Short mmCIF file of C-alpha atoms and ligand atoms in Angstrom, two decimals:
data_model
loop_
_atom_site.label_atom_id
_atom_site.label_comp_id
_atom_site.label_asym_id
_atom_site.label_seq_id
_atom_site.Cartn_x
_atom_site.Cartn_y
_atom_site.Cartn_z
CA UNK A 1 29.03 -3.27 -40.65
CA UNK A 2 29.50 -0.63 -37.83
CA UNK A 3 27.42 -1.05 -34.42
CA UNK A 4 26.46 1.34 -31.83
CA UNK A 5 28.87 1.29 -28.73
CA UNK A 6 26.91 0.89 -25.52
CA UNK A 7 28.36 -0.12 -22.16
CA UNK A 8 32.12 -0.52 -23.30
CA UNK A 9 31.16 -2.83 -26.44
CA UNK A 10 29.81 -2.71 -30.01
CA UNK A 11 26.18 -4.04 -29.66
CA UNK A 12 24.13 -5.45 -32.40
CA UNK A 13 20.39 -4.78 -33.01
CA UNK A 14 19.38 -7.16 -35.69
CA UNK A 15 16.21 -5.86 -36.14
CA UNK A 16 17.22 -2.06 -36.37
CA UNK A 17 16.92 -0.59 -40.08
CA UNK A 18 20.36 -0.30 -41.49
CA UNK A 19 21.73 3.28 -42.62
CA UNK A 20 24.11 3.48 -45.40
CA UNK A 21 27.09 5.74 -44.97
CA UNK A 22 28.18 6.94 -48.45
CA UNK A 23 31.37 8.75 -49.72
CA UNK A 24 30.69 12.43 -50.57
CA UNK A 25 33.40 12.41 -53.09
CA UNK A 26 31.83 9.51 -55.25
CA UNK A 27 28.72 8.63 -53.68
CA UNK A 28 29.93 4.83 -53.07
CA UNK A 29 28.79 3.32 -50.01
CA UNK A 30 31.41 3.14 -47.07
CA UNK A 31 29.30 1.27 -44.39
CA UNK A 32 26.35 0.90 -42.57
CA UNK A 33 25.08 1.70 -39.10
CA UNK A 34 21.62 0.99 -37.33
CA UNK A 35 19.19 3.59 -37.13
CA UNK A 36 18.21 3.10 -33.43
CA UNK A 37 14.96 3.98 -31.73
CA UNK A 38 14.21 5.26 -28.21
CA UNK A 39 14.64 1.56 -26.54
CA UNK A 40 18.14 1.48 -27.84
CA UNK A 41 18.81 5.14 -26.55
CA UNK A 42 17.45 3.92 -23.34
CA UNK A 43 19.92 1.10 -22.93
CA UNK A 44 22.73 3.57 -23.59
CA UNK A 45 21.46 6.14 -21.26
CA UNK A 46 21.19 3.54 -18.53
CA UNK A 47 24.52 2.17 -19.19
CA UNK A 48 25.90 5.76 -18.61
CA UNK A 49 23.91 6.06 -15.48
CA UNK A 50 25.15 2.73 -14.25
CA UNK A 51 28.93 3.91 -14.83
CA UNK A 52 28.35 7.27 -13.20
CA UNK A 53 28.91 6.66 -9.64
CA UNK A 54 32.18 4.50 -9.98
CA UNK A 55 33.43 7.34 -12.38
CA UNK A 56 32.53 10.29 -10.20
CA UNK A 57 34.07 8.58 -7.06
CA UNK A 58 37.42 7.96 -8.99
CA UNK A 59 39.92 10.70 -7.97
CA UNK A 60 39.83 13.48 -10.49
CA UNK A 61 43.55 13.01 -10.95
CA UNK A 62 43.11 9.19 -11.96
CA UNK A 63 40.11 10.46 -14.33
CA UNK A 64 42.51 12.77 -16.00
CA UNK A 65 45.37 10.00 -16.36
CA UNK A 66 42.85 7.63 -17.83
CA UNK A 67 41.52 10.20 -20.39
CA UNK A 68 45.24 11.15 -21.23
CA UNK A 69 45.99 7.42 -22.11
CA UNK A 70 42.63 7.02 -24.03
CA UNK A 71 43.48 10.04 -26.10
CA UNK A 72 47.04 8.62 -26.70
CA UNK A 73 45.58 5.59 -28.22
CA UNK A 74 43.33 7.60 -30.55
CA UNK A 75 46.47 9.62 -31.51
CA UNK A 76 48.27 6.03 -32.35
CA UNK A 77 45.56 5.42 -34.87
CA UNK A 78 45.55 8.82 -36.45
CA UNK A 79 46.19 7.77 -40.11
CA UNK A 80 43.45 4.94 -39.89
CA UNK A 81 41.15 7.49 -38.54
CA UNK A 82 41.91 10.29 -40.70
CA UNK A 83 41.14 7.85 -43.71
CA UNK A 84 37.90 6.88 -42.17
CA UNK A 85 36.81 10.48 -41.77
CA UNK A 86 37.72 11.41 -45.06
CA UNK A 87 35.52 8.58 -46.32
CA UNK A 88 32.47 9.46 -44.63
CA UNK A 89 32.84 13.40 -44.49
CA UNK A 90 34.54 14.26 -47.56
CA UNK A 91 37.33 16.66 -46.30
CA UNK A 92 40.78 16.42 -47.84
CA UNK A 93 43.03 13.94 -45.98
CA UNK A 94 45.33 16.75 -44.63
CA UNK A 95 42.14 18.43 -42.86
CA UNK A 96 41.14 15.25 -41.45
CA UNK A 97 44.49 14.38 -40.00
CA UNK A 98 44.48 18.09 -38.39
CA UNK A 99 40.93 17.39 -37.24
CA UNK A 100 41.64 14.11 -35.24
CA UNK A 101 44.83 15.84 -33.93
CA UNK A 102 42.37 18.65 -32.46
CA UNK A 103 40.47 15.73 -30.97
CA UNK A 104 43.34 14.37 -29.24
CA UNK A 105 44.70 17.64 -28.20
CA UNK A 106 41.23 18.76 -26.39
CA UNK A 107 41.01 15.75 -24.71
CA UNK A 108 44.83 16.05 -23.23
CA UNK A 109 44.17 19.60 -22.30
CA UNK A 110 41.19 18.75 -20.22
CA UNK A 111 42.97 15.68 -18.82
CA UNK A 112 45.79 17.92 -17.77
CA UNK A 113 43.19 20.22 -15.99
CA UNK A 114 41.75 17.12 -13.85
CA UNK A 115 43.92 18.06 -10.79
CA UNK A 116 42.74 21.78 -10.95
CA UNK A 117 39.05 20.89 -10.31
CA UNK A 118 38.18 22.55 -7.07
CA UNK A 119 35.48 24.36 -5.09
CA UNK A 120 35.47 26.95 -2.36
CA UNK A 121 35.68 27.71 1.28
CA UNK A 122 34.01 30.99 2.91
CA UNK A 123 35.03 31.45 6.71
CA UNK A 124 32.94 33.27 9.40
CA UNK A 125 29.33 33.21 7.86
CA UNK A 126 28.01 33.30 11.34
CA UNK A 127 29.57 32.85 14.64
CA UNK A 128 31.31 29.45 14.36
CA UNK A 129 29.91 28.74 10.86
CA UNK A 130 31.62 28.47 7.53
CA UNK A 131 30.70 27.65 4.12
CA UNK A 132 32.00 25.24 1.66
CA UNK A 133 31.48 25.43 -2.11
CA UNK A 134 31.02 21.87 -3.87
CA UNK A 135 31.56 21.25 -7.52
CA UNK A 136 30.04 18.14 -8.67
CA UNK A 137 29.37 16.39 -11.87
CA UNK A 138 25.87 16.31 -13.15
CA UNK A 139 25.44 12.84 -14.10
CA UNK A 140 24.64 11.43 -17.72
CA UNK A 141 25.24 14.14 -20.18
CA UNK A 142 23.94 13.86 -23.73
CA UNK A 143 26.29 15.14 -26.72
CA UNK A 144 24.54 15.88 -30.05
CA UNK A 145 27.30 16.55 -32.88
CA UNK A 146 26.92 17.73 -36.60
CA UNK A 147 28.89 16.24 -39.59
CA UNK A 148 31.03 18.91 -40.46
CA UNK A 149 33.76 18.41 -37.60
CA UNK A 150 32.24 15.14 -36.24
CA UNK A 151 35.38 14.40 -33.86
CA UNK A 152 36.56 18.10 -32.72
CA UNK A 153 33.21 19.09 -31.75
CA UNK A 154 32.41 15.63 -29.93
CA UNK A 155 35.94 16.39 -28.15
CA UNK A 156 34.68 19.93 -26.81
CA UNK A 157 31.88 18.10 -25.05
CA UNK A 158 33.55 14.72 -24.06
CA UNK A 159 36.99 16.19 -22.54
CA UNK A 160 35.32 18.49 -19.87
CA UNK A 161 32.35 16.06 -19.22
CA UNK A 162 34.42 13.05 -18.39
CA UNK A 163 37.17 14.81 -16.53
CA UNK A 164 34.59 16.48 -14.29
CA UNK A 165 33.42 13.10 -13.51
CA UNK A 166 30.09 12.76 -15.83
CA UNK A 167 29.52 9.98 -18.26
CA UNK A 168 28.28 10.54 -21.64
CA UNK A 169 25.98 9.31 -24.54
CA UNK A 170 26.80 10.75 -28.07
CA UNK A 171 24.93 11.15 -31.04
CA UNK A 172 26.81 11.85 -34.06
CA UNK A 173 24.97 13.26 -37.21
CA UNK A 174 23.26 10.52 -39.33
CA UNK A 175 25.95 10.84 -42.13
CA UNK A 176 29.09 10.77 -40.04
CA UNK A 177 28.86 8.08 -37.20
CA UNK A 178 31.74 5.93 -38.30
CA UNK A 179 34.94 7.65 -36.79
CA UNK A 180 33.17 8.55 -33.65
CA UNK A 181 32.22 4.74 -33.34
CA UNK A 182 35.91 3.72 -33.82
CA UNK A 183 37.16 6.20 -31.41
CA UNK A 184 34.79 5.02 -28.91
CA UNK A 185 36.22 1.50 -29.12
CA UNK A 186 39.90 2.59 -29.00
CA UNK A 187 39.27 4.88 -25.88
CA UNK A 188 37.87 1.67 -24.03
CA UNK A 189 40.37 -0.69 -24.97
CA UNK A 190 42.71 1.96 -23.54
CA UNK A 191 41.07 1.77 -20.06
CA UNK A 192 37.97 4.08 -20.17
CA UNK A 193 35.61 2.24 -17.96
CA UNK A 194 32.57 0.42 -19.55
CA UNK A 195 29.51 2.88 -19.82
CA UNK A 196 31.41 6.12 -19.56
CA UNK A 197 31.19 6.84 -23.31
CA UNK A 198 28.45 5.51 -25.34
CA UNK A 199 27.82 6.18 -28.87
CA UNK A 200 24.10 5.66 -30.47
CA UNK A 201 23.40 6.14 -34.31
CA UNK A 202 20.23 7.21 -36.11
CA UNK A 203 18.19 10.14 -37.13
CA UNK A 204 18.42 13.30 -35.00
CA UNK A 205 14.58 13.42 -35.08
CA UNK A 206 14.20 10.13 -33.44
CA UNK A 207 17.42 8.90 -31.65
CA UNK A 208 18.54 12.52 -30.86
CA UNK A 209 15.19 13.44 -29.65
CA UNK A 210 14.94 10.42 -27.40
CA UNK A 211 18.16 11.53 -26.00
CA UNK A 212 17.27 14.96 -24.94
CA UNK A 213 13.96 13.79 -23.82
CA UNK A 214 15.44 10.93 -21.58
CA UNK A 215 14.74 11.87 -17.96
CA UNK A 216 18.09 10.45 -16.70
CA UNK A 217 20.18 12.96 -19.03
CA UNK A 218 20.91 15.84 -16.76
CA UNK A 219 22.50 18.27 -19.70
CA UNK A 220 22.82 18.30 -23.63
CA UNK A 221 25.67 19.73 -25.29
CA UNK A 222 24.74 20.57 -28.61
CA UNK A 223 26.50 21.81 -31.64
CA UNK A 224 24.31 22.52 -34.75
CA UNK A 225 22.08 24.75 -36.68
CA UNK A 226 20.29 27.51 -34.88
CA UNK A 227 16.62 26.11 -35.77
CA UNK A 228 17.70 22.70 -34.19
CA UNK A 229 19.37 24.37 -31.42
CA UNK A 230 16.04 26.30 -30.55
CA UNK A 231 14.04 23.05 -30.77
CA UNK A 232 16.54 21.17 -28.37
CA UNK A 233 16.22 24.26 -25.88
CA UNK A 234 12.50 23.77 -26.08
CA UNK A 235 12.53 20.00 -25.40
CA UNK A 236 15.17 20.34 -22.59
CA UNK A 237 13.08 23.11 -20.93
CA UNK A 238 10.48 20.36 -19.94
CA UNK A 239 12.49 19.13 -17.48
CA UNK A 240 14.58 22.16 -16.98
CA UNK A 241 17.69 20.49 -18.31
CA UNK A 242 20.93 22.27 -18.74
CA UNK A 243 22.08 22.94 -22.53
CA UNK A 244 25.18 24.31 -24.14
CA UNK A 245 24.16 25.52 -27.47
CA UNK A 246 26.90 26.02 -30.25
CA UNK A 247 24.79 27.20 -33.07
CA UNK A 248 25.49 28.87 -36.70
CA UNK A 249 27.47 31.96 -37.48
CA UNK A 250 28.06 34.65 -40.23
CA UNK A 251 31.43 35.86 -39.06
CA UNK A 252 32.59 39.25 -40.51
CA UNK A 253 36.05 40.13 -41.39
CA UNK A 254 36.77 43.92 -41.52
CA UNK A 255 39.85 45.03 -43.22
CA UNK A 256 41.09 48.56 -42.76
CA UNK A 257 43.15 50.81 -45.03
CA UNK A 258 46.39 50.47 -42.81
CA UNK A 259 46.08 46.69 -42.74
CA UNK A 260 48.70 44.04 -43.80
CA UNK A 261 47.00 43.19 -46.93
CA UNK A 262 48.63 39.97 -47.56
CA UNK A 263 47.91 38.54 -44.10
CA UNK A 264 44.24 39.81 -44.11
CA UNK A 265 43.93 37.99 -47.69
CA UNK A 266 45.53 34.90 -46.29
CA UNK A 267 43.09 34.80 -43.11
CA UNK A 268 39.98 35.32 -45.65
CA UNK A 269 41.10 32.70 -47.75
CA UNK A 270 41.73 29.95 -45.06
CA UNK A 271 38.93 31.39 -42.88
CA UNK A 272 36.50 30.91 -45.65
CA UNK A 273 37.34 27.94 -47.74
CA UNK A 274 38.77 25.63 -44.85
CA UNK A 275 36.59 22.52 -44.69
CA UNK A 276 35.01 23.47 -48.11
CA UNK A 277 33.38 26.54 -46.08
CA UNK A 278 31.30 24.26 -44.08
CA UNK A 279 32.48 25.58 -40.75
CA UNK A 280 30.38 27.28 -38.00
CA UNK A 281 33.36 29.80 -37.10
CA UNK A 282 34.25 30.82 -40.75
CA UNK A 283 34.76 34.11 -42.72
CA UNK A 284 31.10 34.56 -44.10
CA UNK A 285 31.29 38.34 -44.82
CA UNK A 286 34.21 40.72 -45.88
CA UNK A 287 34.10 44.34 -45.25
CA UNK A 288 37.00 46.43 -47.02
CA UNK A 289 37.73 50.07 -46.80
CA UNK A 290 37.17 51.71 -50.05
CA UNK A 291 40.82 52.66 -50.45
CA UNK A 292 42.29 49.23 -50.29
CA UNK A 293 39.63 47.24 -51.67
CA UNK A 294 40.93 46.98 -55.24
CA UNK A 295 44.23 45.75 -53.80
CA UNK A 296 42.78 43.51 -51.50
CA UNK A 297 40.40 41.97 -53.95
CA UNK A 298 43.37 41.31 -56.25
CA UNK A 299 45.38 39.44 -53.83
CA UNK A 300 42.26 37.09 -52.64
CA UNK A 301 41.49 36.51 -56.36
CA UNK A 302 45.14 35.26 -57.00
CA UNK A 303 44.74 33.11 -53.86
CA UNK A 304 41.44 31.53 -54.63
CA UNK A 305 42.73 30.64 -58.23
CA UNK A 306 45.43 28.43 -56.55
CA UNK A 307 42.73 26.42 -54.55
CA UNK A 308 42.45 23.01 -55.79
CA UNK A 309 39.01 21.20 -55.96
CA UNK A 310 38.70 17.42 -55.85
CA UNK A 311 38.37 14.60 -53.80
CA UNK A 312 39.89 14.46 -50.33
CA UNK A 313 42.08 11.39 -50.87
CA UNK A 314 43.80 13.11 -53.75
CA UNK A 315 47.39 14.90 -53.17
CA UNK A 316 47.32 18.58 -52.92
CA UNK A 317 43.48 19.14 -52.92
CA UNK A 318 42.50 22.01 -50.70
CA UNK A 319 38.76 21.70 -51.24
CA UNK A 320 36.86 18.45 -51.05
CA UNK A 321 33.09 18.14 -52.24
CA UNK A 322 30.23 19.58 -50.06
CA UNK A 323 28.92 16.90 -47.90
CA UNK A 324 25.52 16.54 -49.15
CA UNK A 325 23.83 17.20 -52.58
CA UNK A 326 21.17 19.42 -50.62
CA UNK A 327 24.15 21.46 -49.12
CA UNK A 328 25.38 22.24 -52.72
CA UNK A 329 21.90 23.19 -53.92
CA UNK A 330 21.64 25.68 -50.97
CA UNK A 331 24.81 27.23 -51.83
CA UNK A 332 23.64 27.29 -55.64
CA UNK A 333 20.52 28.98 -54.55
CA UNK A 334 22.11 31.67 -52.46
CA UNK A 335 24.58 32.32 -55.28
CA UNK A 336 21.72 32.58 -57.73
CA UNK A 337 20.00 35.06 -55.35
CA UNK A 338 23.19 37.23 -54.90
CA UNK A 339 23.66 37.58 -58.63
CA UNK A 340 20.04 38.36 -59.12
CA UNK A 341 20.64 41.06 -56.14
CA UNK A 342 23.56 42.62 -58.24
CA UNK A 343 26.60 40.68 -57.26
CA UNK A 344 29.49 40.62 -59.73
CA UNK A 345 31.01 37.00 -59.59
CA UNK A 346 34.79 37.51 -59.06
CA UNK A 347 35.69 33.86 -59.14
CA UNK A 348 33.86 30.49 -59.07
CA UNK A 349 29.94 30.50 -59.22
CA UNK A 350 29.55 27.09 -60.63
CA UNK A 351 30.21 23.43 -60.34
CA UNK A 352 33.68 22.32 -61.59
CA UNK A 353 33.32 20.26 -64.86
CA UNK A 354 35.30 16.84 -65.69
CA UNK A 355 35.18 13.32 -64.88
CA UNK A 356 36.60 13.80 -61.63
CA UNK A 357 33.84 15.83 -60.35
CA UNK A 358 30.89 14.02 -61.86
CA UNK A 359 29.93 11.76 -58.72
CA UNK A 360 30.66 14.16 -56.02
CA UNK A 361 28.94 17.40 -54.69
CA UNK A 362 31.89 19.68 -55.67
CA UNK A 363 31.55 23.34 -56.15
CA UNK A 364 34.16 26.05 -57.04
CA UNK A 365 35.39 28.39 -54.22
CA UNK A 366 33.30 31.51 -55.42
CA UNK A 367 33.77 35.27 -54.56
CA UNK A 368 30.88 37.72 -54.91
CA UNK A 369 31.20 41.44 -54.92
CA UNK A 370 28.75 43.82 -53.72
CA UNK A 371 25.42 41.63 -53.60
CA UNK A 372 22.56 43.67 -52.11
CA UNK A 373 23.04 44.08 -48.54
CA UNK A 374 19.68 42.33 -47.98
CA UNK A 375 20.32 39.40 -50.03
CA UNK A 376 20.57 35.88 -48.61
CA UNK A 377 24.39 35.94 -48.38
CA UNK A 378 24.35 38.89 -46.27
CA UNK A 379 21.47 37.85 -44.04
CA UNK A 380 21.58 34.00 -43.89
CA UNK A 381 24.16 31.50 -43.08
CA UNK A 382 26.24 30.52 -45.97
CA UNK A 383 27.32 26.91 -45.44
CA UNK A 384 29.84 26.45 -48.41
CA UNK A 385 32.59 28.00 -50.34
CA UNK A 386 31.13 31.25 -50.96
CA UNK A 387 32.35 34.65 -49.78
CA UNK A 388 30.55 37.96 -50.31
CA UNK A 389 32.56 41.12 -50.37
CA UNK A 390 31.26 44.84 -49.57
CA UNK A 391 33.30 48.24 -49.59
CA UNK A 392 32.76 50.23 -46.68
CA UNK A 393 33.58 54.15 -46.05
CA UNK A 394 35.05 53.86 -42.44
CA UNK A 395 35.11 51.63 -39.20
CA UNK A 396 31.71 52.75 -37.95
CA UNK A 397 29.93 51.59 -41.10
CA UNK A 398 31.81 48.36 -41.09
CA UNK A 399 31.08 47.73 -37.40
CA UNK A 400 27.33 48.72 -37.92
CA UNK A 401 27.21 46.03 -41.03
CA UNK A 402 28.95 43.56 -39.17
CA UNK A 403 26.65 43.69 -36.23
CA UNK A 404 23.47 43.67 -38.44
CA UNK A 405 23.18 39.67 -38.34
CA UNK A 406 21.05 37.58 -35.98
CA UNK A 407 24.17 35.56 -35.43
CA UNK A 408 27.16 36.52 -33.24
CA UNK A 409 29.92 33.77 -33.41
CA UNK A 410 33.17 34.97 -34.49
CA UNK A 411 34.50 38.22 -35.88
CA UNK A 412 37.89 39.56 -37.05
CA UNK A 413 39.66 42.92 -37.90
CA UNK A 414 42.72 43.58 -39.43
CA UNK A 415 44.33 47.19 -38.68
CA UNK A 416 47.65 48.22 -37.48
CA UNK A 417 46.20 51.18 -35.27
CA UNK A 418 45.45 50.06 -31.74
CA UNK A 419 42.56 52.59 -31.06
CA UNK A 420 40.66 51.11 -34.10
CA UNK A 421 41.46 47.41 -33.00
CA UNK A 422 40.30 47.99 -29.50
CA UNK A 423 37.39 49.96 -30.39
CA UNK A 424 36.15 46.93 -32.78
CA UNK A 425 36.80 44.39 -30.03
CA UNK A 426 34.75 46.05 -27.80
CA UNK A 427 31.78 46.72 -30.31
CA UNK A 428 31.80 43.75 -32.44
CA UNK A 429 29.00 41.40 -31.26
CA UNK A 430 30.41 38.06 -31.15
CA UNK A 431 31.81 35.59 -28.73
CA UNK A 432 35.41 35.73 -30.30
CA UNK A 433 37.26 38.59 -32.09
CA UNK A 434 40.46 38.08 -33.86
CA UNK A 435 42.57 41.11 -34.66
CA UNK A 436 45.52 40.74 -37.29
CA UNK A 437 45.12 36.98 -36.51
CA UNK A 438 43.54 34.07 -38.80
CA UNK A 439 40.23 32.55 -37.20
CA UNK A 440 41.73 29.87 -34.88
CA UNK A 441 40.16 28.27 -31.79
CA UNK A 442 42.51 27.73 -28.77
CA UNK A 443 41.55 25.18 -25.85
CA UNK A 444 42.93 27.87 -23.50
CA UNK A 445 40.18 30.23 -24.58
CA UNK A 446 36.27 30.25 -23.82
CA UNK A 447 34.29 30.00 -27.15
CA UNK A 448 30.79 30.32 -27.81
CA UNK A 449 28.30 32.72 -29.51
CA UNK A 450 26.26 35.43 -28.74
CA UNK A 451 22.67 36.44 -30.12
CA UNK A 452 21.33 33.63 -31.97
CA UNK A 453 24.73 31.72 -32.30
CA UNK A 454 24.49 29.93 -29.07
CA UNK A 455 24.28 29.90 -25.42
CA UNK A 456 27.33 28.79 -23.02
CA UNK A 457 30.89 28.24 -23.51
CA UNK A 458 33.13 25.46 -24.65
CA UNK A 459 36.98 25.59 -24.81
CA UNK A 460 38.84 26.97 -21.62
CA UNK A 461 38.60 26.39 -18.10
CA UNK A 462 35.18 28.05 -18.39
CA UNK A 463 33.72 24.74 -20.06
CA UNK A 464 34.13 22.77 -16.94
CA UNK A 465 31.60 24.94 -15.15
CA UNK A 466 28.94 23.79 -17.86
CA UNK A 467 29.40 20.07 -16.67
CA UNK A 468 29.30 20.87 -13.09
CA UNK A 469 26.68 21.50 -10.55
CA UNK A 470 27.72 24.18 -7.74
CA UNK A 471 26.44 23.46 -4.21
CA UNK A 472 26.93 25.20 -1.05
CA UNK A 473 27.23 23.73 2.26
CA UNK A 474 27.12 25.55 5.84
CA UNK A 475 29.04 23.78 8.59
CA UNK A 476 28.34 25.10 12.19
CA UNK A 477 30.47 24.35 14.86
CA UNK A 478 28.64 23.42 18.26
CA UNK A 479 31.43 25.08 20.33
P1 NDP B 1 21.55 20.15 -37.51
O1 NDP B 1 21.12 21.12 -36.59
O2 NDP B 1 20.67 19.81 -38.70
O3 NDP B 1 22.06 18.79 -36.81
C1 NDP B 1 22.94 18.92 -35.94
C2 NDP B 1 22.92 17.67 -34.96
O4 NDP B 1 21.57 17.72 -34.41
C3 NDP B 1 22.86 16.15 -35.87
O5 NDP B 1 23.57 15.33 -35.10
C4 NDP B 1 21.45 16.07 -35.89
O6 NDP B 1 21.19 14.53 -36.33
C5 NDP B 1 20.89 16.44 -34.83
N1 NDP B 1 19.73 16.75 -34.86
C6 NDP B 1 18.69 17.16 -35.74
N2 NDP B 1 17.43 17.43 -35.45
C7 NDP B 1 17.41 16.78 -34.29
C8 NDP B 1 16.29 16.99 -33.04
N3 NDP B 1 15.04 17.18 -33.47
N4 NDP B 1 16.50 16.44 -32.10
C9 NDP B 1 17.83 16.12 -31.47
N5 NDP B 1 18.92 15.83 -32.45
C10 NDP B 1 18.57 16.56 -33.71
O7 NDP B 1 22.92 20.85 -38.23
P2 NDP B 1 23.83 20.34 -39.30
O8 NDP B 1 24.00 19.12 -39.33
O9 NDP B 1 23.13 21.02 -40.52
O10 NDP B 1 25.14 21.16 -39.02
C11 NDP B 1 25.63 22.47 -39.39
C12 NDP B 1 25.18 23.53 -38.39
O11 NDP B 1 25.85 23.47 -37.38
C13 NDP B 1 25.44 25.02 -39.06
O12 NDP B 1 24.32 25.88 -38.86
C14 NDP B 1 26.52 25.21 -38.23
O13 NDP B 1 26.91 26.68 -38.35
C15 NDP B 1 26.53 24.70 -37.07
N6 NDP B 1 27.61 24.36 -36.44
C16 NDP B 1 27.86 25.30 -35.19
C17 NDP B 1 29.19 25.18 -34.66
C18 NDP B 1 29.37 25.86 -33.52
O14 NDP B 1 30.51 25.56 -32.77
N7 NDP B 1 28.83 26.95 -33.11
C19 NDP B 1 30.15 24.32 -35.30
C20 NDP B 1 29.83 23.58 -36.47
C21 NDP B 1 28.62 23.73 -36.91
P3 NDP B 1 20.92 14.10 -37.75
O15 NDP B 1 22.09 14.83 -38.61
O16 NDP B 1 21.18 12.57 -37.58
O17 NDP B 1 19.67 14.53 -37.98
#
């Protein structure tokens, strides 16, 4: 039985209701965790608050060393952690290994920046007066994380928060707490001080809410859906807490008539079907210049035919199950709506059949040609392995359609024409534009959505600013 992690140790709450964690590939129980309430959340936050002064006063370089060692301890257990992640999340083992590696990489990235934390100095403000700009940690930070990438999305918050001198309480999604709990133990065994990183488990509407509303929490880093992000912002507004919100997306990919079609087809396939399409940042709408549409679609259909659906633990699997039954039902409803809206199904469009698939939430990778432009797959986020495709006449139409979304997370364009590429980079309403490149996140570059895809940035040196207070000091000499 897994337990919450508070003050450097796993803590039992025998009276708490137990929440079963099930394997999405076969429905079998993996473990249980407690469903905690406001009292346990309070303990976790107080433990983080108690740990804060000593962590804040630890020299930044030393904090970086401790974080680097703790990240190494996680890497050491990569195989075990990847298996645990696959069992609770469903993704193929290969993708689970990638995810844990990305988590470690992000922690190491921020550990390496520790000695670069700095403020500023402004001379001659007035006669004999100068100014200093201090950068200081905020205190206790709450991190609320969804189930699709339970560890990397935690790392995006944990790395900058800890290195800047904050302490943290994490609330993983109800269905994917196990890997996070194990990682917290490993990091503390490797030297992270007790209380620096705590993990509570339970429902978002109870434990998550208690965390956001706790008076000692100064900032909330949230990744999840746009509706829940809005409610987090409303809750945080009561005490004017800071928030970083990484929310939903519906990323367009535009393929021009001069593009490398093989490269673009590969980017569309990986960008849509990685993690079984359950990614915020994913190719969710495809716009093809009319002249290359047929040639491109042929390539994409051939690629999709080679994808292998099945349990994440089997060799050679590229698409695991959808994480929940409800997730699959939502996808099925969106596909039905698109077909009713005139879409031609080029691939998939149904559950795979056979013994292998009976107990998990599997769905075939699906390509839909020309659904009506007001159908759900065009206007809503599609959080599964379904890609709608439209033909366009030119770049202006492509960009107009790409921008006709409430979301603005990622975007891509494939063209060999520098003018087209730079025009698109300036006009696509998104936090990221990839040009002739697969959608891939780099720790070096700031990441975050515009419009209803979010507020604030993760990754990059920029993320550190979201975990620090800026304070001005004026010093006047007497002579
Ligand atoms: P949700 O918003 O439903 O849940 C995200 C997290 O918020 C979970 O830990 C959840 O807990 C918690 N939560 C839910 N309700 C509350 C509440 N009232 N108060 C506090 N916490 C709460 O998102 P999904 O789990 O459905 O995740 C998928 C969504 O996340 C997609 O829209 C996707 O695009 C987005 N996402 C965005 C990313 C980005 O970086 N922009 C990256 C990855 C995903 P619990 O599950 O326990 O209820």
